[in-house]
Amino acid sequence: MCGIIGILGNQDVSGRLLDGLRRLEYRGYDSAGICTIHDDQLDRRRAEGKLDNLARKLDGEPLPGIIGIAHTRWATHGAPTQDNAHPHATGEVALVHNGIIENFKPLRDELIAKGRTFTSQTDTEVVAHLISADVEAGMEPVEAVRTNLKRLHGAFALAILFRQHPDLLIGARLGSPLVVGYGENETYLGSDALALAPLTQKIAYLDEGDWVVITRAGTQIYDKDDQPVERPIVNSGVSSLTIDKGNHRHFMLKEIYEQPIVVAQTLKSYVRRLDDQVSLPTPDFDLSAIRRVTIVACGTSYYAGMVAKYWFEQFARVPVDIDVASEFRYRQPVMEDGGLALFISQSGETADTLAALRHARSEGQKIAVVVNVPTSTMAREADLLLPTHAGPEIGVASTKAFTCQLAVLAALAANLARAKGRLDPREEKEVVRHLSEAPAAINGALAYDEAIEAMAHLIAPARDVLYLGRGTDYPLALEGALKLKEISYIHAEGYAAGEMKHGPIALIDENVPVIVIAPSGPLFDKTVSNMQEVQARGGKVVLISDYDGIQAAGDGCMATITMPKVHPLIAPIVYAIPVQLLAYHVAVLKGTDVDQPRNLAKSVTVE
Ligand code: G6P
């Protein structure tokens, strides 16, 4: 899984390919590489690790050429070494790949039996050899690609160069996204429109199974049956501006601080203060007829979905199933015809979520998508598109996208409740009023940043940390644990506070900090009882609550974090802030790579 870009240009491409890779680093940063054709040769520069290593290599050994392909990698098959870095090449063919070739083993055995030598442990290298073998035997490149694509099982987006054809770039996609960009006497391939934004805004999105032949004479797209097709050229509308960290030390911190504004921006699209109503785009199906909602997502987006389950059931009284995308598709879920399947994703490209979306569609579900990247594949495949307006999120650990997802999901819950006759205008007014208070309350929560920074040293030495919460604070406990794991590499678990006594309590001792998320409200006393069970066993508690909560239960805690007093509806949005800040400051103390933590990627485009 990775990011790819290709240019058939009229001037040197390596600098522009490198720039494109910077915009694709969210898809992986284990290694990177570029290949061009010059002086009748395929010439590569590849480097292990972050893109800066490749940039340094290119400074020392510049790579000329007006045609080229490039890749940033998230390792699946084979360690993140230089040998496993793309582009993979034979003497005749070089290619970059995003996806997984699932049948690479038999293909590799077959090629080895024919005497071909492999230099990497990747699945990708078989594709280079398959095509190369046919080209070396005299087959035309287009024919060699056409024939061999049929032999590949799994998912791929490919960009391919041929040594003897310096005016030819071929692309193909199945399962992984690929776009064609049209410039002035130049043509591009990229994993997304963002990668190509500084080069062109004129984009054609390839369909599943499409492949494309790009030459100086023009561009021809073929469909999965190898028939020539036209795909509409649209204006991507993606900004070519490079996003910087402003005055912040990390993108993550900048994005945490953007939340009052982006949540307000998002809410503006979904609530009308004029008449205090929620206002969603009108779907082309009847919301009032929805009898069951199936929510599917991954990672942080999944935890936003868990909060939404509480809301949908509480407000609209509609039963909700929720699943992580990687499980959903393969457990043969039962879905009633005409049900609503709701997919939540920052990127709109997560392979498991996308596959689950397509599965739900094939089962007759209406598809609603809450997504942050409006040009993404999921956005384009939705029946009901509900964009979050968080703006580009660069830090790998999701922050502002999460709170914006919650804002949209709360509005959707209210909308569904209204459609179901479960929310009268007075109640709707209340919901809108509470939601509208969220941006100011987030600001209030951010005011505790310094206090949280000051107590981060209490958590940093821990080997294990527990997070506890009840109701909508339970998904938040899971999210808190995920944030801490992702960026500080401390093992952390989130638990429903009441479930702790069924196992995790055995872990409690003075070395395991327990973060308790407990706004004062109907579940407060119950959560505090669980907190006391921890304290009775010598556990060290950090209590996150409001002033009343801290007054009532703060004594005996190792530390407390005071939040503004908020309505329970927006508590998960507001309490996300201390949870994010705590993980951030602990990670900074531990000296980890906060924005690009090891082994992770912002967008996981393989199953
Ligand atoms: C990756 C990211 C997480 C994100 C998850 C789902 O694992 O590191 O931060 O929550 O993917 O991504 P999505 O784009 O679908 O929300």
Coordinates of C-alpha atoms and ligand atoms in Angstrom, one line a residue:
M1 CA 0.0 0.0 0.0
C2 CA 1.5 3.2 -1.1
G3 CA 1.4 6.3 -3.1
I4 CA 2.3 6.4 -6.8
I5 CA 2.9 9.2 -9.4
G6 CA 4.0 9.2 -13.0
I7 CA 4.8 12.0 -15.5
L8 CA 5.2 11.9 -19.2
G9 CA 6.6 15.4 -19.4
N10 CA 8.4 17.9 -21.6
Q11 CA 11.0 18.9 -19.0
D12 CA 12.9 17.2 -16.2
V13 CA 10.5 15.3 -13.9
S14 CA 12.5 14.1 -10.9
G15 CA 12.0 17.3 -8.8
R16 CA 8.3 17.3 -9.6
L17 CA 8.0 13.6 -8.8
L18 CA 9.6 14.2 -5.5
D19 CA 7.2 17.0 -4.8
G20 CA 4.3 14.7 -5.7
L21 CA 5.6 12.1 -3.3
R22 CA 5.6 14.7 -0.5
R23 CA 1.9 15.1 -1.1
L24 CA 1.5 11.3 -1.0
E25 CA 3.5 10.6 2.1
Y26 CA 0.2 10.1 4.0
R27 CA 0.0 6.8 2.2
G28 CA 3.2 5.5 3.7
Y29 CA 6.8 6.5 4.5
D30 CA 8.8 3.3 4.8
S31 CA 10.9 3.9 1.7
A32 CA 10.7 5.9 -1.5
G33 CA 12.0 5.8 -5.0
I34 CA 12.0 7.4 -8.5
C35 CA 12.8 5.9 -12.0
T36 CA 13.3 7.9 -15.2
I37 CA 14.4 7.0 -18.7
H38 CA 17.5 8.8 -20.0
D39 CA 20.3 7.9 -22.4
D40 CA 18.3 4.8 -23.3
Q41 CA 18.4 3.4 -19.8
L42 CA 16.0 3.0 -16.9
D43 CA 17.7 4.8 -14.0
R44 CA 16.5 4.6 -10.4
R45 CA 17.2 6.3 -7.1
R46 CA 15.7 4.5 -4.1
A47 CA 16.1 5.1 -0.3
E48 CA 15.0 3.4 2.8
G49 CA 13.0 5.5 5.3
K50 CA 11.5 9.0 5.0
L51 CA 11.4 11.0 1.8
D52 CA 14.2 13.2 3.0
N53 CA 16.6 10.3 2.5
L54 CA 15.6 10.1 -1.1
A55 CA 15.8 13.8 -1.5
R56 CA 19.4 13.8 -0.2
K57 CA 20.3 11.0 -2.6
L58 CA 18.9 12.9 -5.5
D59 CA 21.0 15.9 -4.4
G60 CA 24.1 13.8 -4.6
E61 CA 23.1 12.0 -7.7
P62 CA 20.6 14.0 -9.7
L63 CA 18.3 12.0 -12.0
P64 CA 17.6 13.6 -15.4
G65 CA 14.8 12.5 -17.7
I66 CA 11.5 13.9 -18.9
I67 CA 9.5 10.7 -18.2
G68 CA 9.4 9.1 -14.8
I69 CA 7.5 7.2 -12.1
A70 CA 7.8 7.5 -8.3
H71 CA 6.6 5.7 -5.2
T72 CA 6.3 6.1 -1.4
R73 CA 5.9 2.8 0.4
W74 CA 4.1 1.3 3.3
A75 CA 5.6 -2.1 3.5
T76 CA 3.4 -5.2 3.1
H77 CA 5.7 -7.9 1.6
G78 CA 9.3 -7.5 2.6
A79 CA 11.1 -5.3 5.1
P80 CA 11.3 -1.5 4.4
T81 CA 14.8 -1.8 2.8
Q82 CA 16.2 -0.2 -0.2
D83 CA 16.0 -3.5 -2.2
N84 CA 12.3 -3.7 -1.5
A85 CA 11.7 0.0 -2.4
H86 CA 9.9 0.7 -5.6
P87 CA 10.2 1.3 -8.5
H88 CA 11.0 -2.4 -9.3
A89 CA 12.7 -2.9 -12.5
T90 CA 14.2 -5.4 -15.0
G91 CA 16.5 -4.2 -17.7
E92 CA 13.4 -3.4 -19.9
V93 CA 10.5 -2.5 -17.6
A94 CA 10.2 -0.4 -14.4
L95 CA 7.0 0.0 -12.4
V96 CA 5.5 1.3 -9.2
H97 CA 2.6 -0.4 -7.4
N98 CA 0.0 0.4 -4.8
G99 CA -2.0 -2.7 -3.6
I100 CA -1.2 -6.3 -3.0
I101 CA -0.7 -9.0 -5.6
E102 CA -2.3 -11.9 -3.7
N103 CA -1.1 -14.7 -6.2
F104 CA 2.4 -13.4 -6.3
K105 CA 3.9 -16.7 -4.9
P106 CA 2.8 -19.1 -7.8
L107 CA 3.7 -16.4 -10.3
R108 CA 7.1 -15.9 -8.7
D109 CA 7.7 -19.7 -8.7
E110 CA 6.8 -19.9 -12.3
L111 CA 9.1 -17.0 -13.2
I112 CA 12.0 -18.4 -11.2
A113 CA 11.5 -21.8 -13.0
K114 CA 11.9 -19.9 -16.2
G115 CA 15.2 -18.6 -15.0
R116 CA 14.3 -15.1 -13.9
T117 CA 16.1 -13.6 -10.9
F118 CA 14.4 -11.6 -8.2
T119 CA 16.1 -8.9 -6.2
S120 CA 13.4 -8.1 -3.6
Q121 CA 10.9 -9.9 -1.3
T122 CA 8.0 -7.8 -2.7
D123 CA 4.9 -9.1 -4.3
T124 CA 5.3 -6.3 -6.9
E125 CA 8.4 -7.5 -8.5
V126 CA 6.5 -10.4 -10.2
V127 CA 4.5 -7.8 -12.2
A128 CA 7.7 -6.2 -13.6
H129 CA 9.0 -9.7 -14.5
L130 CA 5.8 -10.9 -16.1
I131 CA 5.6 -7.9 -18.4
S132 CA 9.3 -7.8 -19.0
A133 CA 9.5 -11.4 -20.0
D134 CA 6.9 -10.8 -22.8
V135 CA 8.5 -7.6 -23.9
E136 CA 11.9 -9.3 -24.1
A137 CA 10.2 -12.0 -26.2
G138 CA 9.2 -9.3 -28.7
M139 CA 5.7 -8.5 -27.5
E140 CA 4.5 -4.8 -27.8
P141 CA 4.4 -3.1 -24.4
V142 CA 0.6 -2.4 -24.6
E143 CA -0.1 -6.0 -25.4
A144 CA 2.2 -7.3 -22.7
V145 CA 0.4 -5.2 -20.1
R146 CA -3.0 -6.1 -21.4
T147 CA -2.3 -9.8 -21.2
N148 CA -0.5 -9.8 -17.8
L149 CA -3.0 -7.7 -16.0
K150 CA -5.4 -10.6 -16.4
R151 CA -3.0 -12.8 -14.4
L152 CA -3.0 -10.6 -11.3
H153 CA -5.3 -11.3 -8.4
G154 CA -5.6 -8.8 -5.6
A155 CA -5.5 -5.0 -5.8
F156 CA -3.3 -2.7 -7.8
A157 CA -2.7 0.7 -9.1
L158 CA 0.3 0.6 -11.4
A159 CA 2.5 3.0 -13.4
I160 CA 4.8 1.4 -15.9
L161 CA 7.8 2.5 -18.0
F162 CA 9.5 0.7 -20.8
R163 CA 13.2 1.3 -21.5
Q164 CA 12.8 1.2 -25.3
H165 CA 9.8 3.5 -25.3
P166 CA 10.7 6.8 -23.6
D167 CA 7.4 8.3 -24.8
L168 CA 5.1 5.7 -23.2
L169 CA 3.6 5.6 -19.7
I170 CA 1.0 2.9 -18.9
G171 CA -1.3 2.9 -15.9
A172 CA -3.8 0.4 -14.5
R173 CA -6.1 0.1 -11.5
L174 CA -8.1 -2.6 -9.8
G175 CA -9.1 -2.0 -6.2
S176 CA -6.6 0.8 -5.6
P177 CA -7.3 4.3 -6.9
L178 CA -5.5 5.9 -9.9
V179 CA -6.2 9.2 -11.6
V180 CA -5.0 10.6 -14.9
G181 CA -4.0 14.3 -15.0
Y182 CA -4.0 16.4 -18.2
G183 CA -1.4 19.2 -18.4
E184 CA 0.1 21.4 -21.1
N185 CA 1.8 18.8 -23.4
E186 CA 2.2 16.7 -20.4
T187 CA 0.2 13.8 -18.9
Y188 CA 0.3 12.5 -15.4
L189 CA -0.7 9.5 -13.3
G190 CA -1.3 9.7 -9.5
S191 CA -2.9 7.9 -6.6
D192 CA -5.0 10.9 -6.1
A193 CA -5.8 14.4 -7.3
L194 CA -3.8 15.9 -4.4
A195 CA -0.5 14.4 -5.7
L196 CA -1.1 16.1 -9.0
A197 CA -2.5 19.4 -7.7
P198 CA 0.6 21.6 -8.5
L199 CA 0.8 20.0 -12.0
T200 CA -2.9 20.1 -13.1
Q201 CA -6.4 20.4 -11.9
K202 CA -7.8 18.5 -14.9
I203 CA -8.4 15.0 -13.7
A204 CA -10.0 11.8 -14.9
Y205 CA -10.8 9.2 -12.3
L206 CA -10.2 5.7 -13.6
D207 CA -12.9 3.1 -13.0
E208 CA -12.3 -0.4 -11.5
G209 CA -10.4 -2.5 -14.0
D210 CA -9.5 0.5 -16.3
W211 CA -6.0 0.8 -17.7
V212 CA -4.5 3.7 -19.7
V213 CA -1.9 4.2 -22.4
I214 CA -0.3 7.6 -22.3
T215 CA 1.9 8.7 -25.3
R216 CA 2.9 12.0 -26.9
A217 CA 0.1 11.5 -29.4
G218 CA -2.6 11.3 -26.7
T219 CA -4.1 9.3 -23.9
Q220 CA -6.4 6.2 -24.4
I221 CA -8.3 4.6 -21.5
Y222 CA -9.5 1.0 -21.7
D223 CA -12.1 -0.6 -19.5
K224 CA -11.9 -4.0 -17.8
D225 CA -12.9 -5.7 -21.0
D226 CA -10.2 -3.9 -22.9
Q227 CA -12.7 -1.7 -24.7
P228 CA -11.6 1.9 -25.4
V229 CA -13.6 4.2 -23.1
E230 CA -13.9 7.9 -22.2
R231 CA -13.8 9.0 -18.6
P232 CA -15.0 12.5 -17.8
I233 CA -12.3 15.1 -17.2
V234 CA -13.3 17.1 -14.1
N235 CA -11.7 20.0 -12.3
S236 CA -10.3 18.5 -9.1
G237 CA -10.6 21.7 -7.2
V238 CA -7.8 20.5 -4.9
S239 CA -5.5 23.3 -3.7
S240 CA -1.9 23.1 -4.8
L241 CA -0.7 25.1 -1.8
T242 CA 1.7 23.2 0.5
I243 CA 0.3 23.0 4.0
D244 CA 2.6 24.0 6.7
K245 CA 2.7 23.7 10.4
G246 CA 2.3 27.5 11.1
N247 CA 3.7 28.3 14.5
H248 CA 3.2 24.8 15.8
R249 CA 5.9 22.3 16.5
H250 CA 3.9 19.4 14.8
F251 CA 1.0 19.1 12.4
M252 CA -0.9 17.2 15.1
L253 CA -0.8 20.1 17.5
K254 CA -1.8 22.5 14.8
E255 CA -4.7 20.3 13.9
I256 CA -5.8 19.9 17.6
Y257 CA -5.9 23.7 17.8
E258 CA -7.9 24.1 14.6
Q259 CA -10.8 22.2 16.1
P260 CA -12.9 25.1 17.3
I261 CA -12.8 26.6 13.8
V262 CA -13.3 23.4 11.7
V263 CA -16.0 22.0 14.0
A264 CA -17.8 25.3 13.6
Q265 CA -17.3 25.2 9.8
T266 CA -18.7 21.7 9.7
L267 CA -21.7 22.5 11.9
K268 CA -22.4 25.5 9.6
S269 CA -23.3 23.0 6.8
Y270 CA -25.5 20.9 9.0
V271 CA -27.4 23.2 11.4
R272 CA -29.4 26.3 10.7
R273 CA -29.3 28.8 13.5
L274 CA -32.0 30.9 11.8
D275 CA -34.7 28.4 12.7
D276 CA -32.6 26.1 14.9
Q277 CA -33.0 23.1 12.6
V278 CA -30.6 20.4 11.5
S279 CA -30.3 20.6 7.7
L280 CA -28.7 17.7 5.8
P281 CA -28.6 17.2 2.1
T282 CA -31.8 15.5 1.0
P283 CA -31.1 11.9 0.2
D284 CA -32.8 10.3 -2.8
F285 CA -34.3 7.7 -0.4
D286 CA -36.8 8.0 2.4
L287 CA -35.0 8.4 5.7
S288 CA -38.2 7.7 7.7
A289 CA -38.3 4.3 6.1
I290 CA -34.9 3.3 7.5
R291 CA -35.4 0.5 10.0
R292 CA -31.7 -0.4 10.8
V293 CA -28.4 1.4 10.4
T294 CA -25.1 -0.5 9.8
I295 CA -22.1 1.6 10.6
V296 CA -18.7 0.5 9.2
A297 CA -15.3 2.2 9.6
C298 CA -11.7 1.7 10.8
G299 CA -9.5 3.2 13.5
T300 CA -10.5 6.6 14.9
S301 CA -13.4 6.8 12.4
Y302 CA -14.7 3.6 13.9
Y303 CA -14.8 5.1 17.4
A304 CA -16.7 8.1 16.0
G305 CA -19.1 5.5 14.6
M306 CA -19.4 3.9 18.1
V307 CA -20.4 7.3 19.6
A308 CA -23.0 7.6 16.8
K309 CA -24.5 4.2 17.7
Y310 CA -25.4 5.6 21.1
W311 CA -26.9 8.7 19.5
F312 CA -28.9 7.0 16.7
E313 CA -30.4 4.5 19.2
Q314 CA -31.1 7.2 21.9
F315 CA -32.6 9.8 19.6
A316 CA -34.0 8.0 16.6
R317 CA -34.7 4.6 18.3
V318 CA -33.2 2.9 15.3
P319 CA -31.2 -0.2 15.9
V320 CA -27.6 0.1 14.9
D321 CA -25.0 -2.6 14.0
I322 CA -21.4 -1.4 14.0
D323 CA -18.4 -3.2 12.7
V324 CA -14.7 -2.6 11.9
A325 CA -14.5 -2.8 8.1
S326 CA -12.0 -5.6 8.0
E327 CA -14.5 -7.9 9.9
F328 CA -17.7 -6.7 8.3
R329 CA -17.2 -7.9 4.8
Y330 CA -16.2 -11.5 5.7
R331 CA -18.7 -12.3 8.4
Q332 CA -21.6 -12.5 6.1
P333 CA -23.6 -9.8 7.8
V334 CA -27.4 -9.9 7.5
M335 CA -28.7 -6.6 6.0
E336 CA -32.4 -6.0 5.2
D337 CA -33.0 -4.6 1.8
G338 CA -33.3 -0.9 1.8
G339 CA -31.3 -0.5 5.1
L340 CA -28.9 2.3 5.6
A341 CA -25.2 1.5 5.6
L342 CA -23.1 4.4 7.0
F343 CA -19.3 4.5 6.3
I344 CA -17.1 6.9 8.1
S345 CA -13.6 7.8 6.9
Q346 CA -11.2 10.7 7.0
S347 CA -9.5 9.8 3.8
G348 CA -12.3 8.1 1.9
E349 CA -9.8 5.7 0.6
T350 CA -9.3 3.1 3.4
A351 CA -9.3 -0.2 1.5
D352 CA -11.3 -2.2 4.0
T353 CA -14.0 0.5 4.4
L354 CA -14.3 0.9 0.6
A355 CA -14.6 -2.8 0.1
A356 CA -17.2 -3.0 2.8
L357 CA -19.1 -0.1 1.1
R358 CA -19.2 -2.0 -2.1
H359 CA -20.3 -5.1 -0.4
A360 CA -23.2 -3.3 1.4
R361 CA -24.2 -1.8 -1.9
S362 CA -24.3 -5.3 -3.5
E363 CA -26.6 -6.3 -0.6
G364 CA -29.1 -3.6 -1.5
Q365 CA -28.2 -1.0 1.1
K366 CA -28.4 2.8 0.8
I367 CA -25.0 4.2 1.2
A368 CA -24.2 7.2 3.4
V369 CA -20.7 8.4 3.7
V370 CA -19.1 10.8 6.2
V371 CA -15.8 11.7 4.7
N372 CA -13.2 14.4 4.9
V373 CA -11.7 14.3 1.4
P374 CA -14.5 15.3 -0.9
T375 CA -12.7 14.0 -4.0
S376 CA -12.2 10.6 -2.5
T377 CA -13.5 7.3 -3.9
M378 CA -16.0 6.8 -1.1
A379 CA -17.3 10.4 -1.6
R380 CA -17.9 9.5 -5.3
E381 CA -19.7 6.3 -4.5
A382 CA -22.1 7.6 -1.9
D383 CA -25.9 8.0 -2.2
L384 CA -25.8 10.4 0.7
L385 CA -22.6 12.4 1.0
L386 CA -21.9 14.1 4.3
P387 CA -18.6 15.8 4.1
T388 CA -16.7 16.9 7.2
H389 CA -15.0 20.3 6.7
A390 CA -11.9 19.6 8.8
G391 CA -9.5 20.6 5.9
P392 CA -6.5 18.5 5.1
E393 CA -5.3 16.4 8.0
I394 CA -1.6 15.7 7.8
G395 CA -0.8 14.2 11.3
V396 CA -1.1 10.5 11.0
A397 CA -3.0 10.3 14.3
S398 CA -6.5 11.7 13.5
T399 CA -7.7 14.6 15.6
K400 CA -9.8 17.3 13.9
A401 CA -11.4 14.8 11.5
F402 CA -12.7 12.9 14.5
T403 CA -14.4 15.8 16.2
C404 CA -15.8 16.9 12.8
Q405 CA -17.1 13.4 12.2
L406 CA -18.9 13.6 15.6
A407 CA -20.5 16.9 14.7
V408 CA -21.9 15.5 11.4
L409 CA -23.0 12.3 13.1
A410 CA -24.9 14.2 15.8
A411 CA -26.7 16.2 13.1
L412 CA -27.5 13.0 11.2
A413 CA -28.8 11.3 14.4
A414 CA -31.1 14.3 14.9
N415 CA -32.2 14.3 11.3
L416 CA -33.0 10.6 11.4
A417 CA -34.9 11.2 14.7
R418 CA -36.9 14.0 13.1
A419 CA -37.7 11.8 10.1
K420 CA -38.8 9.0 12.4
G421 CA -41.1 11.4 14.3
R422 CA -39.0 11.0 17.5
L423 CA -37.8 14.6 17.8
D424 CA -40.2 17.5 18.0
P425 CA -39.2 21.0 17.0
R426 CA -38.5 22.0 20.6
E427 CA -36.2 19.1 21.1
E428 CA -34.5 19.7 17.8
K429 CA -33.9 23.3 18.8
E430 CA -32.2 22.0 22.0
V431 CA -30.0 19.7 19.9
V432 CA -29.0 22.6 17.6
R433 CA -28.3 24.8 20.6
H434 CA -26.1 22.3 22.3
L435 CA -24.2 21.5 19.1
S436 CA -23.6 25.2 18.4
E437 CA -22.0 25.4 21.8
A438 CA -19.3 22.9 20.8
P439 CA -16.7 25.2 19.2
A440 CA -16.6 27.5 22.3
A441 CA -16.4 24.6 24.6
I442 CA -13.5 23.1 22.6
N443 CA -11.8 26.4 23.0
G444 CA -12.4 26.2 26.7
A445 CA -10.9 22.7 26.7
L446 CA -7.8 23.9 24.8
A447 CA -7.1 26.4 27.6
Y448 CA -6.0 23.4 29.7
D449 CA -3.2 22.5 27.3
E450 CA -0.4 23.8 29.6
A451 CA -1.8 21.9 32.6
I452 CA -2.0 18.7 30.5
E453 CA 1.6 19.3 29.3
A454 CA 2.7 19.7 32.8
M455 CA 1.2 16.4 33.9
A456 CA 2.3 14.4 30.8
H457 CA 5.5 13.3 32.7
L458 CA 3.3 11.2 35.0
I459 CA 2.2 9.1 32.1
A460 CA 5.4 9.0 30.0
P461 CA 7.3 6.4 32.1
A462 CA 4.4 4.0 32.1
R463 CA 4.6 0.7 30.2
D464 CA 0.8 0.2 30.2
V465 CA -2.1 2.7 30.5
L466 CA -5.8 2.1 30.9
Y467 CA -8.6 4.4 29.8
L468 CA -12.1 4.0 31.2
G469 CA -15.4 5.6 30.3
R470 CA -19.1 4.8 30.1
G471 CA -21.7 5.6 27.5
T472 CA -20.4 7.8 24.8
D473 CA -17.2 8.2 26.9
Y474 CA -16.5 4.5 26.4
P475 CA -15.6 5.0 22.6
L476 CA -13.6 8.0 23.8
A477 CA -11.6 5.8 26.2
L478 CA -10.9 3.5 23.2
E479 CA -9.9 6.5 21.1
G480 CA -7.7 7.9 24.0
A481 CA -5.9 4.5 24.2
L482 CA -5.5 4.4 20.4
K483 CA -4.0 7.9 20.3
L484 CA -1.5 7.1 23.1
K485 CA -0.5 3.8 21.4
E486 CA -0.1 5.3 18.0
I487 CA 2.2 8.2 18.8
S488 CA 3.9 7.4 22.1
Y489 CA 4.3 3.6 21.6
I490 CA 3.0 3.1 25.1
H491 CA 0.7 0.1 25.4
A492 CA -2.8 1.3 26.2
E493 CA -6.3 -0.2 26.4
G494 CA -9.6 1.5 26.5
Y495 CA -12.4 -0.2 28.5
A496 CA -16.0 0.3 29.3
A497 CA -15.6 1.4 33.0
G498 CA -18.0 -1.3 34.2
E499 CA -16.2 -4.0 32.3
M500 CA -12.9 -3.4 34.0
K501 CA -13.7 -5.7 36.8
H502 CA -14.0 -8.6 34.3
G503 CA -10.3 -8.7 33.5
P504 CA -8.2 -5.6 33.2
I505 CA -8.5 -4.9 37.0
A506 CA -5.9 -7.7 37.3
L507 CA -3.4 -5.3 35.7
I508 CA -3.9 -2.5 38.2
D509 CA -0.9 -1.6 40.3
E510 CA 0.9 1.7 41.1
N511 CA 2.7 1.5 37.7
V512 CA -0.4 1.5 35.5
P513 CA -2.0 4.9 35.2
V514 CA -5.7 4.8 34.7
I515 CA -7.3 7.7 32.8
V516 CA -10.9 8.1 33.7
I517 CA -13.2 10.1 31.4
A518 CA -16.2 11.0 33.4
P519 CA -18.2 14.3 32.8
S520 CA -20.7 14.9 35.5
G521 CA -24.1 13.6 34.4
P522 CA -26.3 10.5 34.6
L523 CA -23.4 8.0 34.4
F524 CA -20.9 9.9 36.6
D525 CA -21.5 8.0 39.9
K526 CA -21.3 4.6 38.2
T527 CA -18.0 5.5 36.6
V528 CA -16.6 7.0 39.9
S529 CA -17.5 3.7 41.6
N530 CA -15.3 1.9 39.0
M531 CA -12.6 4.5 39.6
Q532 CA -12.7 3.8 43.3
E533 CA -12.2 0.1 42.5
V534 CA -9.0 1.1 40.8
Q535 CA -7.9 3.3 43.7
A536 CA -8.6 0.6 46.3
R537 CA -6.0 -1.5 44.5
G538 CA -3.3 1.1 44.5
G539 CA -4.0 2.3 41.0
K540 CA -3.0 5.9 40.0
V541 CA -6.0 7.7 38.5
V542 CA -6.1 10.7 36.2
L543 CA -9.7 12.0 36.3
I544 CA -11.0 14.1 33.4
S545 CA -14.2 15.7 34.4
D546 CA -15.8 19.1 34.8
Y547 CA -15.5 21.3 37.9
D548 CA -18.5 19.5 39.7
G549 CA -17.0 16.1 38.9
I550 CA -13.6 17.0 40.1
Q551 CA -15.1 18.5 43.3
A552 CA -17.1 15.3 43.9
A553 CA -14.4 12.8 43.1
G554 CA -11.0 14.4 42.5
D555 CA -9.6 13.7 45.9
G556 CA -7.1 10.8 45.9
C557 CA -6.4 11.1 42.2
M558 CA -2.9 11.3 40.9
A559 CA -4.0 14.2 38.7
T560 CA -7.2 15.8 37.4
I561 CA -8.0 17.7 34.2
T562 CA -10.9 20.1 34.5
M563 CA -13.1 20.5 31.4
P564 CA -15.8 23.1 30.8
K565 CA -19.3 21.9 31.9
V566 CA -21.1 20.8 28.7
H567 CA -24.3 19.1 27.7
P568 CA -23.8 15.3 27.4
L569 CA -24.5 15.5 23.7
I570 CA -21.3 17.4 23.0
A571 CA -19.2 15.8 25.8
P572 CA -17.5 13.3 23.4
I573 CA -16.6 16.2 21.1
V574 CA -15.2 18.3 23.9
Y575 CA -13.5 15.5 25.9
A576 CA -11.7 14.4 22.8
I577 CA -9.4 17.5 23.3
P578 CA -7.7 16.5 26.6
V579 CA -7.4 12.9 25.3
Q580 CA -5.6 14.1 22.2
L581 CA -3.4 16.6 24.1
L582 CA -2.4 14.1 26.7
A583 CA -1.2 11.6 24.0
Y584 CA 0.5 14.4 22.2
H585 CA 2.5 15.7 25.1
V586 CA 3.5 12.2 26.3
A587 CA 4.7 11.5 22.8
V588 CA 6.8 14.7 22.7
L589 CA 8.3 13.8 26.0
K590 CA 9.2 10.4 24.7
G591 CA 10.8 12.0 21.6
T592 CA 8.8 9.9 19.0
D593 CA 8.0 11.0 15.5
V594 CA 4.6 12.5 16.4
D595 CA 3.3 13.3 12.9
Q596 CA 4.6 10.1 11.2
P597 CA 4.8 7.4 13.9
R598 CA 6.6 4.2 13.1
N599 CA 4.9 1.5 11.0
L600 CA 1.7 3.6 10.5
A601 CA 0.2 5.3 7.5
K602 CA -2.4 8.0 7.3
S603 CA -4.4 6.2 4.7
V604 CA -4.4 2.4 4.6
T605 CA -5.1 1.4 1.0
V606 CA -4.5 -2.3 1.3
E607 CA -6.9 -4.8 2.9
Ligands
G6P1 C1 -5.2 4.7 9.6 C2 -4.9 6.0 10.3 C3 -5.9 6.3 11.4 C4 -7.3 6.3 10.8 C5 -7.6 4.9 10.1 C6 -8.9 5.0 9.3 O1 -5.0 3.6 10.5 O2 -3.6 5.9 10.9 O3 -5.6 7.5 12.0 O4 -8.2 6.5 11.8 O5 -6.6 4.7 9.1 O6 -8.7 5.9 8.3 P1 -9.9 6.7 7.5 O7 -9.2 7.6 6.5 O8 -10.7 5.6 6.9 O9 -10.6 7.4 8.6

